[in-house]
Every structure is written in structure tokens, then in C-alpha cells.
Short mmCIF file of C-alpha atoms and ligand atoms in Angstrom, two decimals:
data_model
loop_
_atom_site.label_atom_id
_atom_site.label_comp_id
_atom_site.label_asym_id
_atom_site.label_seq_id
_atom_site.Cartn_x
_atom_site.Cartn_y
_atom_site.Cartn_z
CA MET A 1 11.24 11.03 -22.56
CA ILE A 2 12.15 9.49 -19.67
CA ASN A 3 13.91 5.90 -20.03
CA VAL A 4 14.18 4.15 -15.74
CA HIS A 5 16.10 0.98 -15.76
CA HIS A 6 15.15 -1.20 -12.83
CA ILE A 7 15.07 -3.54 -11.06
CA PRO A 8 11.02 -4.83 -11.08
CA ILE A 9 10.77 -6.22 -6.96
CA CYS A 10 13.71 -3.22 -6.11
CA PRO A 11 11.53 -1.22 -3.57
CA PHE A 12 13.06 1.51 -4.67
CA CYS A 13 12.07 0.85 -7.85
CA GLN A 14 9.16 0.36 -7.32
CA ARG A 15 8.87 3.92 -5.22
CA LEU A 16 8.55 5.50 -8.63
CA GLU A 17 6.05 2.48 -10.15
CA ILE A 18 3.82 3.75 -7.22
CA LEU A 19 3.45 7.48 -7.58
CA LEU A 20 3.15 7.06 -11.64
CA GLU A 21 -0.61 5.62 -10.38
CA LEU A 22 -1.63 7.88 -8.06
CA LYS A 23 -1.34 9.99 -10.65
CA GLU A 24 -2.66 7.81 -13.66
CA ARG A 25 0.69 8.58 -15.08
CA ARG A 26 2.74 5.24 -15.64
CA ASP A 27 2.71 5.01 -19.44
CA ALA A 28 4.37 8.51 -19.33
CA VAL A 29 8.13 7.19 -18.47
CA ARG A 30 9.43 3.32 -19.83
CA PHE A 31 10.15 0.97 -17.48
CA GLU A 32 13.71 -1.12 -18.57
CA VAL A 33 13.87 -4.62 -17.06
CA VAL A 34 18.08 -4.72 -15.00
CA ASP A 35 18.58 -9.07 -14.56
CA ILE A 36 20.57 -8.37 -11.18
CA THR A 37 21.79 -11.98 -12.06
CA ARG A 38 23.98 -11.01 -14.50
CA PRO A 39 26.39 -9.41 -15.75
CA ARG A 40 24.98 -5.26 -15.73
CA GLU A 41 25.54 -4.01 -19.30
CA PRO A 42 28.15 -0.79 -20.03
CA HIS A 43 26.60 1.53 -20.49
CA ILE A 44 24.07 0.66 -17.87
CA LEU A 45 26.72 1.52 -16.18
CA ALA A 46 27.83 4.47 -17.60
CA LEU A 47 24.92 5.59 -16.57
CA THR A 48 25.11 5.75 -12.62
CA SER A 49 29.58 6.93 -12.50
CA GLY A 50 30.14 4.87 -10.76
CA SER A 51 28.10 3.66 -8.55
CA THR A 52 25.65 0.43 -9.91
CA ALA A 53 22.43 0.54 -7.60
CA LEU A 54 19.45 1.23 -9.47
CA PRO A 55 16.81 2.74 -9.90
CA VAL A 56 18.56 5.16 -12.54
CA MET A 57 16.86 7.36 -15.08
CA GLU A 58 17.59 8.94 -18.19
CA VAL A 59 15.90 12.49 -19.14
CA GLU A 60 16.41 13.39 -22.61
CA GLY A 61 17.94 16.47 -23.52
CA HIS A 62 18.98 16.61 -19.68
CA GLY A 63 21.55 12.92 -18.54
CA ALA A 64 21.17 10.79 -16.03
CA LEU A 65 19.56 10.89 -13.03
CA LYS A 66 19.80 8.12 -9.02
CA GLU A 67 18.13 8.13 -5.82
CA SER A 68 14.53 6.64 -5.59
CA LEU A 69 13.95 9.76 -2.98
CA VAL A 70 15.72 12.76 -5.75
CA LEU A 71 13.77 11.24 -8.93
CA MET A 72 9.92 10.81 -7.53
CA ARG A 73 10.83 14.38 -6.29
CA PHE A 74 11.70 14.51 -10.45
CA LEU A 75 8.42 12.79 -11.18
CA GLU A 76 5.81 14.83 -8.55
CA ASP A 77 7.93 18.22 -10.29
CA ARG A 78 7.40 16.71 -14.32
CA PHE A 79 3.54 16.19 -13.50
CA PRO A 80 2.58 17.89 -11.18
CA GLU A 81 -0.67 16.91 -10.53
CA PRO A 82 -2.97 15.47 -9.35
CA PRO A 83 0.53 16.51 -6.51
CA VAL A 84 0.76 14.30 -4.54
CA ARG A 85 3.35 16.09 -1.63
CA ARG A 86 1.75 18.56 0.70
CA GLU A 87 1.88 21.77 -1.32
CA ALA A 88 1.43 24.24 2.16
CA PRO A 89 5.28 23.90 3.54
CA PHE A 90 4.86 23.14 6.75
CA GLU A 91 2.86 19.90 5.80
CA ARG A 92 6.17 19.81 3.88
CA ALA A 93 8.52 19.27 6.10
CA VAL A 94 5.84 16.95 8.31
CA GLU A 95 6.81 14.48 5.68
CA GLU A 96 10.39 15.20 5.02
CA LEU A 97 10.88 15.01 8.74
CA LEU A 98 9.15 11.08 8.65
CA LEU A 99 11.73 10.23 5.55
CA THR A 100 14.81 10.78 7.90
CA LEU A 101 13.16 8.07 9.44
CA CYS A 102 12.64 5.48 6.22
CA ASP A 103 16.38 4.74 6.48
CA PRO A 104 16.59 3.45 10.21
CA PHE A 105 13.63 1.17 9.16
CA ILE A 106 15.53 -0.41 6.35
CA GLY A 107 18.12 -0.23 7.92
CA ALA A 108 16.80 -2.56 10.47
CA GLY A 109 14.84 -4.41 8.61
CA TYR A 110 17.61 -5.79 6.16
CA ARG A 111 19.76 -6.85 9.95
CA LEU A 112 17.57 -9.01 11.22
CA VAL A 113 15.95 -10.89 7.90
CA MET A 114 20.15 -11.21 7.06
CA ASN A 115 21.35 -11.95 10.10
CA GLN A 116 23.00 -15.60 10.16
CA ASP A 117 24.20 -15.61 12.89
CA ALA A 118 21.77 -16.93 16.63
CA SER A 119 23.10 -14.49 18.69
CA ARG A 120 22.47 -11.62 17.51
CA ARG A 121 19.15 -12.46 16.74
CA ASP A 122 17.37 -10.62 20.36
CA ALA A 123 19.62 -7.57 19.64
CA LEU A 124 18.36 -7.46 16.51
CA ILE A 125 14.87 -7.49 17.25
CA ASP A 126 15.25 -4.28 19.66
CA GLY A 127 16.73 -2.70 17.00
CA TRP A 128 13.54 -3.38 14.74
CA ASN A 129 10.65 -2.79 17.66
CA ALA A 130 12.96 0.64 18.50
CA SER A 131 12.39 1.50 14.26
CA LEU A 132 8.57 0.56 14.81
CA LYS A 133 7.60 2.40 17.99
CA ALA A 134 9.92 5.85 16.23
CA LEU A 135 7.24 5.39 13.43
CA ASP A 136 4.43 4.85 16.24
CA GLU A 137 5.87 7.96 18.26
CA PHE A 138 5.70 9.70 15.18
CA LEU A 139 1.85 8.66 14.00
CA ARG A 140 0.35 9.34 17.46
CA GLU A 141 1.97 12.50 17.76
CA ARG A 142 1.83 14.04 13.44
CA ALA A 143 -0.66 12.76 11.77
CA VAL A 144 -3.38 14.69 10.48
CA GLY A 145 -7.12 13.35 11.68
CA GLU A 146 -9.40 9.57 11.71
CA GLY A 147 -7.93 7.82 8.76
CA PRO A 148 -4.25 5.71 9.16
CA TRP A 149 -2.65 7.68 6.61
CA LEU A 150 -0.06 11.03 8.02
CA PHE A 151 -2.83 13.36 6.60
CA GLU A 152 -5.97 12.76 4.63
CA ARG A 153 -5.47 9.95 2.21
CA PHE A 154 -2.41 7.94 0.61
CA GLY A 155 0.80 10.63 -0.02
CA TRP A 156 3.66 11.18 -0.13
CA ALA A 157 5.33 9.40 3.23
CA GLU A 158 3.22 6.27 1.92
CA VAL A 159 4.61 5.92 -0.78
CA ALA A 160 8.24 5.72 0.16
CA PHE A 161 7.23 3.15 3.05
CA THR A 162 4.83 1.20 1.33
CA PRO A 163 7.23 -0.82 -0.35
CA PHE A 164 9.05 -1.53 1.93
CA PHE A 165 6.42 -2.45 4.57
CA GLN A 166 5.53 -4.75 1.17
CA ARG A 167 8.80 -6.71 1.62
CA PHE A 168 9.53 -7.05 5.53
CA ALA A 169 6.57 -9.74 4.79
CA MET A 170 9.54 -10.68 4.51
CA LEU A 171 10.23 -10.93 8.64
CA PRO A 172 6.96 -12.92 10.30
CA TYR A 173 8.17 -15.90 6.89
CA TYR A 174 11.81 -15.82 7.73
CA GLU A 175 11.69 -14.54 10.61
CA GLY A 176 8.36 -15.18 13.29
CA VAL A 177 8.66 -11.08 13.51
CA GLY A 178 5.74 -8.71 12.66
CA VAL A 179 4.32 -5.78 13.92
CA PRO A 180 4.36 -5.92 18.35
CA ASP A 181 0.73 -5.88 19.46
CA GLU A 182 0.70 -2.69 21.04
CA LEU A 183 2.30 -0.56 18.47
CA THR A 184 -1.48 -0.67 16.28
CA ARG A 185 -1.23 2.95 14.84
CA VAL A 186 1.84 2.12 13.18
CA ARG A 187 0.18 -1.45 12.36
CA ALA A 188 -2.68 0.41 11.20
CA TRP A 189 -0.55 2.33 9.35
CA TRP A 190 1.36 -0.25 8.08
CA ASP A 191 -2.07 -1.90 6.38
CA ALA A 192 -4.10 0.43 4.62
CA CYS A 193 -0.88 1.03 3.20
CA VAL A 194 -0.29 -2.67 1.69
CA ALA A 195 -3.90 -2.66 0.97
CA HIS A 196 -4.14 0.89 -1.29
CA PRO A 197 -4.67 -0.23 -4.92
CA ALA A 198 -2.02 1.66 -6.44
CA VAL A 199 0.96 -0.52 -4.47
CA GLN A 200 -0.12 -3.86 -5.91
CA GLN A 201 2.73 -5.06 -8.11
CA THR A 202 3.81 -7.55 -6.26
CA SER A 203 2.75 -9.82 -3.98
CA ASN A 204 4.03 -11.40 -0.25
CA GLU A 205 3.79 -15.16 -2.22
CA GLU A 206 6.65 -13.05 -4.63
CA VAL A 207 8.31 -10.92 -2.05
CA ILE A 208 9.45 -14.69 0.08
CA LYS A 209 9.83 -17.09 -2.63
CA LEU A 210 12.09 -13.68 -4.27
CA TYR A 211 13.84 -13.25 -0.90
CA TYR A 212 15.27 -16.64 0.48
CA ASP A 213 18.92 -15.79 -0.41
CA TYR A 214 18.57 -12.34 1.23
CA ALA A 215 16.61 -14.88 4.57
CA ARG A 216 21.02 -16.39 3.94
CA GLY A 217 22.61 -13.08 4.31
CA LYS A 218 23.22 -12.48 0.43
CA GLY A 219 21.92 -9.91 -0.78
CA ASN A 220 21.19 -8.00 -4.91
CA GLY A 221 21.67 -11.28 -6.61
CA ALA A 222 25.18 -12.62 -4.79
CA LEU A 223 24.49 -16.53 -4.74
CA PRO A 224 25.06 -18.64 -0.96
CA GLU A 225 27.49 -20.86 -0.54
CA GLY A 226 27.05 -24.25 -2.93
CA ARG A 227 24.04 -22.37 -5.19
CA GLU A 228 24.05 -21.43 -8.74
CA ARG A 229 20.98 -19.87 -9.50
CA SER A 230 20.49 -16.89 -7.46
CA THR A 231 16.52 -16.13 -5.96
CA PHE A 232 15.96 -12.76 -7.67
CA ALA A 233 16.19 -14.99 -11.80
CA PHE A 234 13.68 -14.16 -13.65
CA GLU A 235 13.07 -17.94 -14.18
CA PRO A 236 11.33 -20.42 -13.27
CA HIS A 237 8.41 -17.50 -12.65
CA TRP A 238 8.21 -17.51 -8.94
CA ARG A 239 4.76 -18.64 -9.82
CA ASP A 240 6.26 -21.80 -10.50
CA ARG A 241 9.09 -22.40 -7.11
CA PRO A 242 8.00 -23.83 -3.70
CA TRP A 243 7.24 -21.78 -1.19
CA PRO A 244 11.40 -21.83 0.55
CA PRO A 245 12.14 -22.76 3.71
CA GLN A 246 11.19 -20.69 6.31
CA ASP A 247 13.84 -21.33 9.44
CA LYS A 248 16.64 -19.81 7.36
CA TYR A 249 19.82 -20.88 10.57
CA ALA A 250 18.85 -24.22 9.13
CA PRO A 251 21.44 -25.35 6.62
CA GLY A 252 19.91 -23.62 3.39
CA ALA A 253 18.28 -25.58 -0.19
CA SER A 254 19.22 -26.33 -3.06
CA ASP A 255 19.09 -24.78 -6.30
CA ALA A 256 16.48 -27.96 -7.50
CA ALA A 257 14.86 -27.25 -3.62
CA LEU A 258 13.99 -23.64 -4.51
CA GLY A 259 12.59 -24.49 -7.77
CA LEU A 260 16.04 -23.23 -10.00
CA VAL A 261 16.26 -25.39 -12.26
N1 GSH B 1 19.80 4.89 -2.38
C1 GSH B 1 18.62 4.22 -3.76
C2 GSH B 1 19.03 2.35 -3.46
C3 GSH B 1 18.73 1.22 -4.33
C4 GSH B 1 19.10 0.42 -4.17
O1 GSH B 1 20.13 -0.40 -3.18
N2 GSH B 1 19.02 -0.42 -4.76
C5 GSH B 1 19.17 -1.24 -5.43
C6 GSH B 1 18.38 -2.62 -5.85
S1 GSH B 1 16.92 -3.15 -4.08
C7 GSH B 1 20.58 -2.38 -6.19
O2 GSH B 1 20.54 -1.51 -7.92
N3 GSH B 1 21.13 -3.62 -5.51
C8 GSH B 1 22.07 -2.55 -6.58
C9 GSH B 1 23.64 -2.56 -7.08
O3 GSH B 1 23.23 -2.70 -6.00
O4 GSH B 1 24.14 -3.46 -7.97
C10 GSH B 1 18.50 4.82 -3.64
O5 GSH B 1 16.88 5.29 -2.66
O6 GSH B 1 17.36 4.29 -5.14
#
């Protein structure tokens, strides 16, 4: 049996769900939900040996594994059909090369959404645009065929990037920033990725409501000043909460205004 301890909204965890969807093996792995707004259970902490980040996977008869890209590779080896990674060595290397752009892209997006200092905004937007330009250039140079993907179908790189395209629905909402108009190649990739049937575990509405605290500079269930409930809380359900205020540089909304109590 394979168990994954996960946070349903976590983009790193979602990578595993997307990969399993593509393989039609979602039921081969048991996903156990962790509420990040409550103290972590000691047995889960023990699995992550010191760190607290999820996802963490327990593999019966072996032990625990962490780091979403490592877990993706494990699942790809454990459930090889249909292959999602490219099999030809050069193509696989091109996929890995594109993945080296993922962490800088993630960092640029989160720095911008979490920034609380309006005077740093322009520099952070420059960083965001530069990370997208690098993706645009990579795709123009390396993508194969006429379609939007790196290769001919939604594949390994798309699994790794798409959860972040979905999380960065935060940026138009809270920062009025998206993909620059001239970067048409990465725009086409992004749009095709978020429309793919295997990635529909979340929605823009869920992301925008749950990540309000990130837009107030507090990540991973931490609380902004004056608040007692995290927007990452499971209750009340996000569908029953109002849309949060868009002006993240204005004084923050209360638990009540966010529909959390
Ligand atoms: N590099 C890790 C990052 C995982 C990560 O940052 N997970 C976040 C949720 S999105 C987390 O578990 N945060 C809570 C914590 O660290 O306690 C991976 O790829 O798995």
C-alpha cells in the first residue's frame, strides 16, 4: 500500500494527483488529509524527519519518501503504464531542463503575492515577468510540434508546472498582474495546461479564497495580525465564504468578513 499525507490545496501534493489521473491509477494511492492549521500529528512529523513540508509518502515494507519531484519519479517507476515522462534520453533531459525553471518561477510568483511593501512591487513584477520570459523562450526554442505542449501531449513538465499556473490565479486577483501580452507562447502553454481534464482538482475560486492569507504575507496556515482563523481552514467550506477583498495593501479583512466564523 502507498499512503500520501497531503494538504488538498498544496500544489506540490497536487502534482501527484495529476500524475495518477493521467495513469488512471488515482485509487492505487491512499491520500490522507492533513489540516495545516492544526498542530502536526507526531507520527507524521516522524515521517518527514525534522522538516514539516508535505507531501510525504509511506511505502509499505520500505519507509517514507518526500519531495514532490522524487515522489513523481517513484510513482512513474511504480506504475509505468502509460509512461508520462519521455522515454528517449534526450527528450527526458529536455523535460528536466524545463523543470530547472520551475523553482525560480514559483519563487517569483510567491514573492510577488506575499509582498506587503508597495515600494518593492515594481521590482517583484520585473522578476515575475523575467521568469515567464525564460519559460516563453524555452518553449519557443525546444517545444516540438504545433500544439501548446513541450512534446505532443500534456506530459511530465506539464504535471510539475500546472499546479502553480493554477495557484497564480492569485496574481491577477490580488496584484492585477498576469502573463505579459507579448509572451504568447507561454500564455498558450499555461491556458492549455489549466484546461486539461487531469488537473481539475481545484478552481480559481478555491485558490483565491484559500490564499488570501498569502496575499497578506502569511503562508502555510500562519495567521495575519488580529486574526484567529486561517483562510486555509477546512471549515467553513470555501464555497460558503465571500470573495476576499482584492486590495491586499489596504488594512486586512477580519475573520468575520472572510466568512471564517
Ligand atoms: N520541495 C517540497 C515543498 C513542499 C511544500 O512546501 N509543502 C508545503 C505546502 S504547499 C507545506 O507542506 N507547508 C507546510 C509546512 O512546511 O509545514 C516538495 O516539492 O514536496
